[in-house]
CSV table of C-alpha atoms in Angstrom, one decimal:
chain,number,residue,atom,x,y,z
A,91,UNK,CA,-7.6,-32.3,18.9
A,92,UNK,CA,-5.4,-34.9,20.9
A,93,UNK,CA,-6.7,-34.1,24.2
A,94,UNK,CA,-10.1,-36.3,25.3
A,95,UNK,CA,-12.9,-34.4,24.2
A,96,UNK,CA,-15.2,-32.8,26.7
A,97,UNK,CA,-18.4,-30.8,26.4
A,98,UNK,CA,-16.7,-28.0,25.9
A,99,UNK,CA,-14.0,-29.1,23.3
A,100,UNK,CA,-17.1,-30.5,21.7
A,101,UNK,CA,-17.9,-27.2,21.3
A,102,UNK,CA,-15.0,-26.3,19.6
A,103,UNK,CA,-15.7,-28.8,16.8
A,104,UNK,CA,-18.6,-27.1,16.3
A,105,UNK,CA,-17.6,-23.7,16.3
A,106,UNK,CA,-14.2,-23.0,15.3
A,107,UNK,CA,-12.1,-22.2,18.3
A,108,UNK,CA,-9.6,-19.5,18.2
A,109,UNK,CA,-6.7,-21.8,18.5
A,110,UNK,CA,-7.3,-22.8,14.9
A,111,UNK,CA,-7.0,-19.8,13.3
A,112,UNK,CA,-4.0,-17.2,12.3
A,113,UNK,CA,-4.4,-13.6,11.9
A,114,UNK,CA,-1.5,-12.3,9.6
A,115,UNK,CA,-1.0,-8.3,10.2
A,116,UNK,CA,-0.1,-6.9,7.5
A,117,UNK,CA,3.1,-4.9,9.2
A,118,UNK,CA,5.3,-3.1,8.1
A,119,UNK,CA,9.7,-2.9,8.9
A,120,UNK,CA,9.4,1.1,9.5
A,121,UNK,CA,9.4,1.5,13.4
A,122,UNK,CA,6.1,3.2,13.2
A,123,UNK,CA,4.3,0.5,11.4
A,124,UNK,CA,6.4,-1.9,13.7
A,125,UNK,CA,4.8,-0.1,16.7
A,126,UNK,CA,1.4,0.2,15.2
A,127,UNK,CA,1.2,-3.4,14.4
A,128,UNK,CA,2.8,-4.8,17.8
A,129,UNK,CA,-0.4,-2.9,19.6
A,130,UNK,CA,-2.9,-4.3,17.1
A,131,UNK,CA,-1.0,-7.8,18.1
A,132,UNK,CA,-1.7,-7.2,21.7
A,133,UNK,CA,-5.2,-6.0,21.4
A,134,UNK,CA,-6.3,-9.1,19.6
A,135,UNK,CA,-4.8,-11.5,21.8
A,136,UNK,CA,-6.2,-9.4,25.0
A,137,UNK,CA,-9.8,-9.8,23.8
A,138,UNK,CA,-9.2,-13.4,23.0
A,139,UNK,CA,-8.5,-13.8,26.8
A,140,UNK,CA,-11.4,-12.0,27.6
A,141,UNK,CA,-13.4,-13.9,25.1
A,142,UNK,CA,-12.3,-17.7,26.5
A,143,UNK,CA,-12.6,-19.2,23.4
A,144,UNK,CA,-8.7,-20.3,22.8
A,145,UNK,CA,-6.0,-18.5,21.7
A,146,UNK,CA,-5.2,-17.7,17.8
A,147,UNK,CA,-1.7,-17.2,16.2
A,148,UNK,CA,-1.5,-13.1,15.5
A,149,UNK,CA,1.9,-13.2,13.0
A,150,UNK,CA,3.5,-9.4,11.9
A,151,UNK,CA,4.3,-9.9,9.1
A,152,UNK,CA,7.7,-8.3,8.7
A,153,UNK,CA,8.8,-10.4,11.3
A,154,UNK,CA,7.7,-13.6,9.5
A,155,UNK,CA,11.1,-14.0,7.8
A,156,UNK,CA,14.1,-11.7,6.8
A,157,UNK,CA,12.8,-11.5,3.4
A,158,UNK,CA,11.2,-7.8,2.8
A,159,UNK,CA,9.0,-8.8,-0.1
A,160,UNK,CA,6.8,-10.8,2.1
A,161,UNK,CA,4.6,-8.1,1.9
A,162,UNK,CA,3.1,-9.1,-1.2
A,163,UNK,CA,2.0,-12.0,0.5
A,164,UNK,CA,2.6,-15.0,-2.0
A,165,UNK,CA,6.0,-15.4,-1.2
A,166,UNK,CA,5.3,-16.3,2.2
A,167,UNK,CA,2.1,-18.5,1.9
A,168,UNK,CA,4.8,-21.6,1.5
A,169,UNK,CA,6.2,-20.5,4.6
A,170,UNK,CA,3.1,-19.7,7.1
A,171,UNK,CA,1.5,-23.0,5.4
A,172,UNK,CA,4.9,-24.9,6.9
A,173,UNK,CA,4.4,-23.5,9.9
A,174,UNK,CA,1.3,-23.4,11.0
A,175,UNK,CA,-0.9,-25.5,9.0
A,176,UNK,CA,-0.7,-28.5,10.9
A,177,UNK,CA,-2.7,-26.5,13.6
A,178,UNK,CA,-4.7,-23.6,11.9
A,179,UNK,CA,-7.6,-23.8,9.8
A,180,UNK,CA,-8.0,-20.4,9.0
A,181,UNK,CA,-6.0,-17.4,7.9
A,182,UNK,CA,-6.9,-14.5,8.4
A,183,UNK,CA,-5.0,-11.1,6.5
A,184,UNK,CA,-5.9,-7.7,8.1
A,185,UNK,CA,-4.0,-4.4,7.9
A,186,UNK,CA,-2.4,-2.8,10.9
A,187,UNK,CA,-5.9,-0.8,11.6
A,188,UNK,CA,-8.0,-3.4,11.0
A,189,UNK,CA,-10.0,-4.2,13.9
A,190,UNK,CA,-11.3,-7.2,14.8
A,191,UNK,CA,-13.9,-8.6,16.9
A,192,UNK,CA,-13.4,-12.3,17.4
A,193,UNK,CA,-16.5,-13.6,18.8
A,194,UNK,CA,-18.3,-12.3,15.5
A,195,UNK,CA,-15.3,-14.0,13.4
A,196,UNK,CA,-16.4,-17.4,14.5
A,197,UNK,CA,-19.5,-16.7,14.0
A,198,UNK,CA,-18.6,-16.2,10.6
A,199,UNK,CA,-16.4,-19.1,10.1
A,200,UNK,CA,-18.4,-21.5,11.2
A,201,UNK,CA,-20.5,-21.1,8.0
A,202,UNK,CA,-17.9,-22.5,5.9
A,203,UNK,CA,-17.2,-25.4,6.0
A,204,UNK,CA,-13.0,-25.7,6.4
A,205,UNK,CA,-12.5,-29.1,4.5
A,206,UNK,CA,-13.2,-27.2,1.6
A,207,UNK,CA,-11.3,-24.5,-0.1
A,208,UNK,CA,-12.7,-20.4,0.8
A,209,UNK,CA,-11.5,-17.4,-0.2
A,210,UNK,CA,-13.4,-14.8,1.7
A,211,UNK,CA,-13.8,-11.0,2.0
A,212,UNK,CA,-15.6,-7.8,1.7
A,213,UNK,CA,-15.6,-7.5,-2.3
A,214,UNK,CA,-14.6,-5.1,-4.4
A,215,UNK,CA,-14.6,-4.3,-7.9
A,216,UNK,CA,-13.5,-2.2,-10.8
A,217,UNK,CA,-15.8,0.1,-11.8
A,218,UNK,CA,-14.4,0.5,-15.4
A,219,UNK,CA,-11.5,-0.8,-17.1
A,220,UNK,CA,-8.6,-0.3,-15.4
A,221,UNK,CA,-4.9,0.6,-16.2
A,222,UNK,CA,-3.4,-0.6,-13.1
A,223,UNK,CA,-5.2,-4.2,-13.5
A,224,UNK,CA,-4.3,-4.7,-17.1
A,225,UNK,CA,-7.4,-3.7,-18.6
A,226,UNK,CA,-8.6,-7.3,-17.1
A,227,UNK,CA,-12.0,-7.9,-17.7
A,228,UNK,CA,-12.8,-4.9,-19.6
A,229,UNK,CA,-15.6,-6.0,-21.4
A,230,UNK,CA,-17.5,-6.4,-17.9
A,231,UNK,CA,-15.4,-4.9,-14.9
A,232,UNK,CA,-18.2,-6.0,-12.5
A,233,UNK,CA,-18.1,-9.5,-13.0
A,234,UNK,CA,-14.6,-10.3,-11.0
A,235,UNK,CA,-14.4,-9.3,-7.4
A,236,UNK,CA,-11.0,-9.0,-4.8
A,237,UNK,CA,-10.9,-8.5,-1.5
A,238,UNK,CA,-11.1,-4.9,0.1
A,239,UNK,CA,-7.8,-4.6,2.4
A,240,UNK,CA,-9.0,-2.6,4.9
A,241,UNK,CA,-12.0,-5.6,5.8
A,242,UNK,CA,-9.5,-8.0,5.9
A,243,UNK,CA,-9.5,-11.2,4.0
A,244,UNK,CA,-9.5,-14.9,4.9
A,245,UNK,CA,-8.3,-18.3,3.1
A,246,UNK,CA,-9.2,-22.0,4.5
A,247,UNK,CA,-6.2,-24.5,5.2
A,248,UNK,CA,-7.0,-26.4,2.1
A,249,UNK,CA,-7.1,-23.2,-0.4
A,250,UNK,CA,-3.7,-21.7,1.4
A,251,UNK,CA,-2.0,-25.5,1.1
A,252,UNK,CA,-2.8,-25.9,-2.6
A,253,UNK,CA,-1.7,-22.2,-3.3
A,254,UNK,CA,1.9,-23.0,-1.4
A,255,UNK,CA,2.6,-26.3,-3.1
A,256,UNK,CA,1.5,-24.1,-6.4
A,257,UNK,CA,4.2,-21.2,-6.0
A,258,UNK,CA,6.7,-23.9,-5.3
A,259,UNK,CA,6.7,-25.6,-8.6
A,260,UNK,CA,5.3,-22.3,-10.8
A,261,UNK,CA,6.4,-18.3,-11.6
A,262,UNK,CA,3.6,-15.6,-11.8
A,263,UNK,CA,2.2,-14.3,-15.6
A,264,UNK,CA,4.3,-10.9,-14.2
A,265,UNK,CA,7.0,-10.0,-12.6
A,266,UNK,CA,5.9,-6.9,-11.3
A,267,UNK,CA,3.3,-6.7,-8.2
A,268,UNK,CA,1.6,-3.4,-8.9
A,269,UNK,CA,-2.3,-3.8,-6.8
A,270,UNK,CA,-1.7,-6.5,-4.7
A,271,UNK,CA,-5.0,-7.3,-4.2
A,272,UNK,CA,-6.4,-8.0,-6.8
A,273,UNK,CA,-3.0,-9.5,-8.1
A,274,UNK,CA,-3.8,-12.2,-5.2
A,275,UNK,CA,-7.5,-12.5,-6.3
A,276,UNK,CA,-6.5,-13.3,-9.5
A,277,UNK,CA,-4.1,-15.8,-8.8
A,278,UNK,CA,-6.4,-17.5,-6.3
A,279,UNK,CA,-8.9,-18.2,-8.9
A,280,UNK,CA,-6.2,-19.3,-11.6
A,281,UNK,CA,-8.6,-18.5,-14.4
A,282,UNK,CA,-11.7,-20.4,-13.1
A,283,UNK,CA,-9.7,-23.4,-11.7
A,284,UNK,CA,-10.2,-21.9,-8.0
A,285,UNK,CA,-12.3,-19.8,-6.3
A,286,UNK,CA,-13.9,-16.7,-6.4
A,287,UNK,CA,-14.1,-14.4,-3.8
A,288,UNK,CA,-16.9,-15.3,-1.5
A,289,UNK,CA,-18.6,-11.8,-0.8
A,290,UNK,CA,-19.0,-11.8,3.2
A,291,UNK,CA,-21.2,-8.8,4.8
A,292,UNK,CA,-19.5,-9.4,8.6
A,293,UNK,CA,-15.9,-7.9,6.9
A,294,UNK,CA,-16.5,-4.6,7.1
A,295,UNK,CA,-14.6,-1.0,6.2
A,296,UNK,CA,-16.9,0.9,8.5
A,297,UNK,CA,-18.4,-0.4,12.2
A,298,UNK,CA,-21.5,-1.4,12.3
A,299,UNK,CA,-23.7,-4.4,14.1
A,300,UNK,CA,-22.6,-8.0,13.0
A,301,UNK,CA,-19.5,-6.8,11.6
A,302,UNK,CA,-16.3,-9.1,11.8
A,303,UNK,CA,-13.6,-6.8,10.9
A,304,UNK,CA,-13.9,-2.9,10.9
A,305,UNK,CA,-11.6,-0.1,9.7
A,306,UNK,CA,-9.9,3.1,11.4
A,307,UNK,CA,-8.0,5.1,9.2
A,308,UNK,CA,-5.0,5.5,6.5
A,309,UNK,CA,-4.0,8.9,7.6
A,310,UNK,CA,-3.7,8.4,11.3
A,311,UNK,CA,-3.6,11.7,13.9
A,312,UNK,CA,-0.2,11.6,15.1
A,313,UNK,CA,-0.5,15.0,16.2
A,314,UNK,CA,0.0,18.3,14.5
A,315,UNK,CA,1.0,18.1,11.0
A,316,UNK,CA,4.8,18.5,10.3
A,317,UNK,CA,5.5,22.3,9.3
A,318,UNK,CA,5.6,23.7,5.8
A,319,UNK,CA,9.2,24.4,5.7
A,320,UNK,CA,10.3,20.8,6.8
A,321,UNK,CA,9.2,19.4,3.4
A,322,UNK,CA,10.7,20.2,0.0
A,323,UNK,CA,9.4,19.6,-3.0
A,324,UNK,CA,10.9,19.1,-6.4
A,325,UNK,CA,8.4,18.8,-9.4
A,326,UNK,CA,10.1,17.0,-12.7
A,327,UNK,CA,9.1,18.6,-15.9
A,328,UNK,CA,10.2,19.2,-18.9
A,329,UNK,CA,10.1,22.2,-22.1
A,330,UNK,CA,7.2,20.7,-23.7
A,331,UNK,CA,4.9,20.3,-20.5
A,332,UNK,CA,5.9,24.1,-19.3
A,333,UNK,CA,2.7,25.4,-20.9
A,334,UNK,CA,-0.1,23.2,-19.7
A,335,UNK,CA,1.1,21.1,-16.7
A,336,UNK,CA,3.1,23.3,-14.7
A,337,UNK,CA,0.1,25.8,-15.0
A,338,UNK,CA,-2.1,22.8,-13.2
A,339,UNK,CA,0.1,22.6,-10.5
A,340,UNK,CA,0.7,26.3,-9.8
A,341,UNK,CA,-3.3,26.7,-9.7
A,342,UNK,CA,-4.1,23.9,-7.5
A,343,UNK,CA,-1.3,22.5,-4.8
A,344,UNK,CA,1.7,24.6,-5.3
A,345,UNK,CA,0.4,27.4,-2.9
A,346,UNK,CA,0.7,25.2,0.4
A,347,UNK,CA,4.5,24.5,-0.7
A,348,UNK,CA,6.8,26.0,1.8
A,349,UNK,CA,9.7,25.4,-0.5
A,350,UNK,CA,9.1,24.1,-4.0
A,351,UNK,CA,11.2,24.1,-7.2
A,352,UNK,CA,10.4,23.0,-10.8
A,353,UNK,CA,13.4,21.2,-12.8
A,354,UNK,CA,13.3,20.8,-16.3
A,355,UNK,CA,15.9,20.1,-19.4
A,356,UNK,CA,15.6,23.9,-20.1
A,357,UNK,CA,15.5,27.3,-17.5
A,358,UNK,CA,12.5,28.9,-18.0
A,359,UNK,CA,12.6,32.4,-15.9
A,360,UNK,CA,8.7,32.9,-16.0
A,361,UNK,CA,7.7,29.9,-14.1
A,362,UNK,CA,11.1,29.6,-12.8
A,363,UNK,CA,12.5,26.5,-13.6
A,364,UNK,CA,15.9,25.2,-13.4
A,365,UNK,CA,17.8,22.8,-15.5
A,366,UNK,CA,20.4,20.6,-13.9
A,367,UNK,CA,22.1,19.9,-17.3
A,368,UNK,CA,20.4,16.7,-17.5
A,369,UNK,CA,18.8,16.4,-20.9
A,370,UNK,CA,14.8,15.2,-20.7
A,371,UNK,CA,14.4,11.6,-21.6
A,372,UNK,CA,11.1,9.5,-22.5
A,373,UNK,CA,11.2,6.5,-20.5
A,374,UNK,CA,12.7,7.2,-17.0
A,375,UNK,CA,14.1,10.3,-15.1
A,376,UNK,CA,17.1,9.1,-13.6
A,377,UNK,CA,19.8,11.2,-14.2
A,378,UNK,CA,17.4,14.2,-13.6
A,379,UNK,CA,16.2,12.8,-9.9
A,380,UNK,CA,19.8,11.9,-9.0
A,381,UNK,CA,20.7,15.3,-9.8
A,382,UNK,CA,17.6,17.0,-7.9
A,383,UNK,CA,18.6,14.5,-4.6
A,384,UNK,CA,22.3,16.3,-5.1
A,385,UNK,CA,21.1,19.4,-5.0
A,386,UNK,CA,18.8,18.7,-2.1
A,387,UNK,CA,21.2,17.6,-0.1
A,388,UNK,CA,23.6,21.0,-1.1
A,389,UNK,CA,23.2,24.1,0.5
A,390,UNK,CA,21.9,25.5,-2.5
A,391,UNK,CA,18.1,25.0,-1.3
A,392,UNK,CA,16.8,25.1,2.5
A,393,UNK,CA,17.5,22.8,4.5
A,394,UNK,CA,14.2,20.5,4.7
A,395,UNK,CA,13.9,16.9,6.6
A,396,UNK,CA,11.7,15.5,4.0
A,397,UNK,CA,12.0,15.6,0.1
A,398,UNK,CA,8.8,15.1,-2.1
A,399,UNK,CA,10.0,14.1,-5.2
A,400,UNK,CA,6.4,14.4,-8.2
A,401,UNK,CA,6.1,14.1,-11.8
A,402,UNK,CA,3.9,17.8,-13.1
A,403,UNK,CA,1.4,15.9,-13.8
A,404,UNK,CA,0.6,14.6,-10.0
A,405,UNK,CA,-1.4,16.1,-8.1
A,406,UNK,CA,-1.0,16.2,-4.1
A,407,UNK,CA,-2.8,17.2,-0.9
A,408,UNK,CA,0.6,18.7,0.9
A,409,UNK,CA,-2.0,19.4,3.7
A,410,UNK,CA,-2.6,15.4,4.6
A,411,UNK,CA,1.1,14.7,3.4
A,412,UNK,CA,2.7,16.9,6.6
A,413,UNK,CA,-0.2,15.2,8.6
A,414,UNK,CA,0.9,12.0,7.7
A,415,UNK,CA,4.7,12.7,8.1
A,416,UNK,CA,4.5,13.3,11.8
A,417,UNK,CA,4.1,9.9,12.5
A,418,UNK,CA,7.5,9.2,10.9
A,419,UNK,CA,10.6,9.8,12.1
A,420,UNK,CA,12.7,12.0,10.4
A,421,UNK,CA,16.0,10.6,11.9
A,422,UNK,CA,15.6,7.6,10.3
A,423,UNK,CA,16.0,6.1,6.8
A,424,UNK,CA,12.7,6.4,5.1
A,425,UNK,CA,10.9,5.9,1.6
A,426,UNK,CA,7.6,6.7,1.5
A,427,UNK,CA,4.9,6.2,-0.9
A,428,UNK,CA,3.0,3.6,-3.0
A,429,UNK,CA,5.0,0.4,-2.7
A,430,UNK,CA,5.6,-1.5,-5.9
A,431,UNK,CA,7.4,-4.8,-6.1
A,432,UNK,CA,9.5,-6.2,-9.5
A,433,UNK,CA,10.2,-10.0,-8.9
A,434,UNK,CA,9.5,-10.8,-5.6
A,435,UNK,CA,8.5,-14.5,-5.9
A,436,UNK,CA,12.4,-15.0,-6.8
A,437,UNK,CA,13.7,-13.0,-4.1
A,438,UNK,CA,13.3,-9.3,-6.0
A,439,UNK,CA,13.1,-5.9,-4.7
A,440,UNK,CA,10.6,-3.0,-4.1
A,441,UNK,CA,10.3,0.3,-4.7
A,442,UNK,CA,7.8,3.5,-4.3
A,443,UNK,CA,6.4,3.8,-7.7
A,444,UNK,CA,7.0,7.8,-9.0
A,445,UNK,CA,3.8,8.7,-10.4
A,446,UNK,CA,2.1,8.9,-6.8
A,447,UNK,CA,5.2,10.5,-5.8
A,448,UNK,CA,8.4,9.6,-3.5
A,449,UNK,CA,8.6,11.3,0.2
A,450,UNK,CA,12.0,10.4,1.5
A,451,UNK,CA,13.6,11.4,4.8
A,452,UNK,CA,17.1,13.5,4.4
A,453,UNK,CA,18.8,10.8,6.1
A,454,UNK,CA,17.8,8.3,3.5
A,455,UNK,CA,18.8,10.7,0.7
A,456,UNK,CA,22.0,10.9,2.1
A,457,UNK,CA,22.4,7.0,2.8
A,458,UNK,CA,21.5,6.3,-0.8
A,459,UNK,CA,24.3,9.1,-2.1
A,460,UNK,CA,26.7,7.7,-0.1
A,461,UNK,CA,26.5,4.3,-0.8
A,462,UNK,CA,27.3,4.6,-4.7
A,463,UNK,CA,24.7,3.6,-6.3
A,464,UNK,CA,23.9,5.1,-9.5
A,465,UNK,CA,22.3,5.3,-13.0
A,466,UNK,CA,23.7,3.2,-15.3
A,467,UNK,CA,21.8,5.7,-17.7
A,468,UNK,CA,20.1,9.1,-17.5
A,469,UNK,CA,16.9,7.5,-19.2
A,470,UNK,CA,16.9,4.5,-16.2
A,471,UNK,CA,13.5,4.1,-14.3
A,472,UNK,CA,14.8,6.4,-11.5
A,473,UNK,CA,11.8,4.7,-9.0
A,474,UNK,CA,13.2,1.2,-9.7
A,475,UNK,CA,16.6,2.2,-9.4
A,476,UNK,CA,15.8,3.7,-5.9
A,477,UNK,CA,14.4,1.0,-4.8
A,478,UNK,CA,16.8,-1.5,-5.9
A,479,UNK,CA,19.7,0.4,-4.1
A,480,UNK,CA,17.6,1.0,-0.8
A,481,UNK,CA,16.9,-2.7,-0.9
A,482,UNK,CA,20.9,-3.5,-1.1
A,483,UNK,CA,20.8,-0.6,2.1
A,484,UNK,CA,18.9,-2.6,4.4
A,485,UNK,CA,16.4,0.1,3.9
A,486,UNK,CA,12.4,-0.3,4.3
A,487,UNK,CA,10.3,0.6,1.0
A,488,UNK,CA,7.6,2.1,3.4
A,489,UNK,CA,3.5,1.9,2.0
A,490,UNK,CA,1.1,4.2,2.0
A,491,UNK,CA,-2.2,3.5,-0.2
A,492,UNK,CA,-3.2,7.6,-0.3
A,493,UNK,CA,-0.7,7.6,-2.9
A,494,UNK,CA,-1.8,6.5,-6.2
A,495,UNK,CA,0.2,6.2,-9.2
A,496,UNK,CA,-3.0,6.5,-11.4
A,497,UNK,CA,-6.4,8.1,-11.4
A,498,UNK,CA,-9.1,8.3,-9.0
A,499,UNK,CA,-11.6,6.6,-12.1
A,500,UNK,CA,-8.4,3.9,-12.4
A,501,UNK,CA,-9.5,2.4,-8.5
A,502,UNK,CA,-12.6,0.9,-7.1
A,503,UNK,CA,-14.9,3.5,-5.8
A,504,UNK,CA,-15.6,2.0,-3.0
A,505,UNK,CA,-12.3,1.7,-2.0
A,506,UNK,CA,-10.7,5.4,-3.2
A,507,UNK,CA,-14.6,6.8,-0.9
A,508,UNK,CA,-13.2,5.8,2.0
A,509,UNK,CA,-9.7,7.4,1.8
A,510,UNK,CA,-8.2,10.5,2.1
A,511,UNK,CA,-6.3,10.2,-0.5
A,512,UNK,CA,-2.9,11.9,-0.9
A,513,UNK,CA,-2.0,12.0,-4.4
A,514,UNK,CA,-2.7,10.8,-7.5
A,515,UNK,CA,-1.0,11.1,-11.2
A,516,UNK,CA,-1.6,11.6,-15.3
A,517,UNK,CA,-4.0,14.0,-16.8
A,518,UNK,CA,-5.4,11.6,-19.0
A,519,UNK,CA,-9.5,12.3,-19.9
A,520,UNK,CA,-10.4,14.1,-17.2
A,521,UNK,CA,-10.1,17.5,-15.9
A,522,UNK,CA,-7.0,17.9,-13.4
A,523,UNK,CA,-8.6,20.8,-12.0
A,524,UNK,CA,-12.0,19.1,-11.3
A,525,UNK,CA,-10.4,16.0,-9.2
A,526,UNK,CA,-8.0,18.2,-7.1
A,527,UNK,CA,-11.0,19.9,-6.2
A,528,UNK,CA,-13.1,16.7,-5.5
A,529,UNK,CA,-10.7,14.6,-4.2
A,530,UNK,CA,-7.7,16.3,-2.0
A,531,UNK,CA,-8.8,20.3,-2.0
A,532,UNK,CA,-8.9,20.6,2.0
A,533,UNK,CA,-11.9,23.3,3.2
A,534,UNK,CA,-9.7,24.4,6.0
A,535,UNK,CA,-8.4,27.4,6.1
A,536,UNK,CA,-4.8,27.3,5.1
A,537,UNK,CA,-3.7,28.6,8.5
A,538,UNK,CA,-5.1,25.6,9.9
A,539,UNK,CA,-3.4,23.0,8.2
């Protein structure tokens, strides 16, 4: 502190003040999440304020720098370390409904000392081995802990100046971010060389006395879900699949479709499906979702605002899907789903990953038709090639973390309770029937929703 010390910036030394630390909202560049985010901003620096304990640095972090792939946050460590470690000694990372109250958040602080290098949280861990981590640590999932998003995390000054001067001068073990998360846990303890998580009981998911941090919601009431009719829904398949997939989806989620339509290589007049003369492929889809945005945009289906674009062996709550689509505007460009990233350290792109499924606006189809981008083959990644040419567009990759590209036994448990989760994809040892039920079936009546 350069100003003369007085009792009460004694106290400060003492107790961390507010002006020494940064809260980093995870935002998002879709004007909802912009909105969402700029009133989370507000309300944190209004009870700091009322609180009289300084001021803290609240940074959205789509407004950080132009660069979209900041959201996977080790790209832009260098850059808040530049900027604001000469003053902060904390960082704090919360999502846009994170809530936080600040008072209890020195509190918590102060028990660290911040010469030293923390890594705090509310902890999570794998429950088995995982697909989405890499199978890390499968001999004893338990044993390595990452922070649960929703609680917020924190880092101290040193720990975020030796991970900056690290991504300067290093590349990541892969170049695609799948669960960031644990990506960052992992990365932050650089294979015992730094530290673990420290589990801390104050960063909450649920409100209760003592806590820190707190969490609202992922699907947020925005007011009456959108209606049936405004969402189509194409479901990729294939011949071989016709005979055991397609039959899950027709018993599970296809009944609260308003308009749905199964494409495969071949036509099939007892499901129905329709082939688009695209020939099935193993590795990606391409050709075959290229084809399915041309026809949605034709007048060959009705006209929807929003396409849902699923593998047939996802499963989806389209109940919590039309809830979640009236907070978006339809008039804008928008992907939506779970974001991946592919080599975003070195200025890569993003894309929503097409196992949990893609949900984009007709104006974005009809940006992304327009604009000439293409598949440079039929078997391409279609998700990756999406996202490549919306990133060229200027257009958001928008997240959602009720979409899952996996299986509800492929997350934490703790985390996957909390949700209401909107999708999630493969078949693989487990009964499809058994975790639509469990996990997205909605008891409403289907007039309701």
């Amino acid at each position: 502190f350069s100003e003369a010390v007085s009792e009460k910036s004694f106290f400060f030394i003492l107790l961390p003040g507010l002006q020494e630390v940064v809260v980093v909202i995870q935002s998002q560049r879709n004007s909802y999440h912009a909105r969402r985010s700029e009133q989370r901003k507000e309300e944190i620096l209004q009870q700091a304020a009322e609180e009289g304990k300084g001021r803290p640095v609240v940074v959205l972090l789509h407004e950080l720098t132009e660069y979209e792939g900041d959201w996977s946050i080790l790209p832009a460590l260098p850059h808040l370390f530049a900027t604001y470690g000469q003053l902060a000694s904390w960082f704090i990372f919360v999502e846009e409904e994170t809530r936080l109250r600040l008072a209890a958040l020195l509190r918590v602080l102060h028990r660290y000392p911040e010469h030293e290098e923390w890594f705090l949280g509310r902890g999570l861990h794998d429950d088995g081995a995982s697909i989405i981590h890499h199978y890390a640590f499968s001999e004893d999932p338990s044993s390595f802990t990452y922070p649960d998003p929703s609680a917020g995390w924190a880092v101290s000054k040193p720990l975020l100046k030796r991970l900056a001067v690290r991504l300067q001068h290093e590349s990541l073990k892969s170049d695609f971010t799948i669960d960031l998360h644990h990506e960052i846990a992992l990365y932050v303890w650089e294979e015992g060389n730094g530290p673990k998580l420290t589990a801390v009981p104050e960063f909450c998911s649920q409100m209760r006395d003592n806590c820190a941090t707190s969490f609202t919601t992922f699907l947020p009431d925005c007011g009456e879900p959108v209606p049936k009719t405004d969402v189509f829904v194409a479901v990729k398949t294939c011949h071989k699949f016709h005979h055991d997939r397609v039959p899950v989806v027709r018993a599970t989620w296809e009944k609260d479709a308003g308009f749905l339509e199964f494409y495969s290589d071949v036509s099939d007049s007892s499901i129905p499906t329709i082939s688009l003369g695209v020939p099935n492929t193993e590795r990606g889809h391409c050709g075959k979702t290229f084809a399915i945005m041309r026809r949605f945009l034709s007048g060959a289906v009705p006209r929807a605002d929003w396409l849902l674009i699923v593998d047939d062996d996802t499963l989806v709550s389209l109940s919590r899907l039309r809830m979640l689509l009236r907070c978006y505007d339809s008039r804008e460009a928008v992907s939506l789903g779970e974001r991946y990233g592919y080599g975003l350290l070195h200025k890569g792109y993003s894309y929503t990953t097409g196992g949990g499924g893609m949900v984009l606006s007709r104006v974005a189809v009809s940006r992304l038709m327009s604009s000439g981008c293409s598949c440079h083959s039929d078997d391409a990644p279609d998700d990756m090639v999406i996202g490549r040419c919306f990133t060229s567009l200027g257009v958001p990759i928008t997240h959602s973390p009720l979409f899952h590209q996996a299986r509800p036994d492929d997350y934490s448990g703790k985390l996957i309770s909390s949700q209401q989760a909107i999708s999630f994809h493969k078949h693989w040892n487990v009964d499809p029937l058994a975790v639509y039920k469990h996990w997205l079936k909605d008891d409403l009546p289907r007039d309701e929703l």
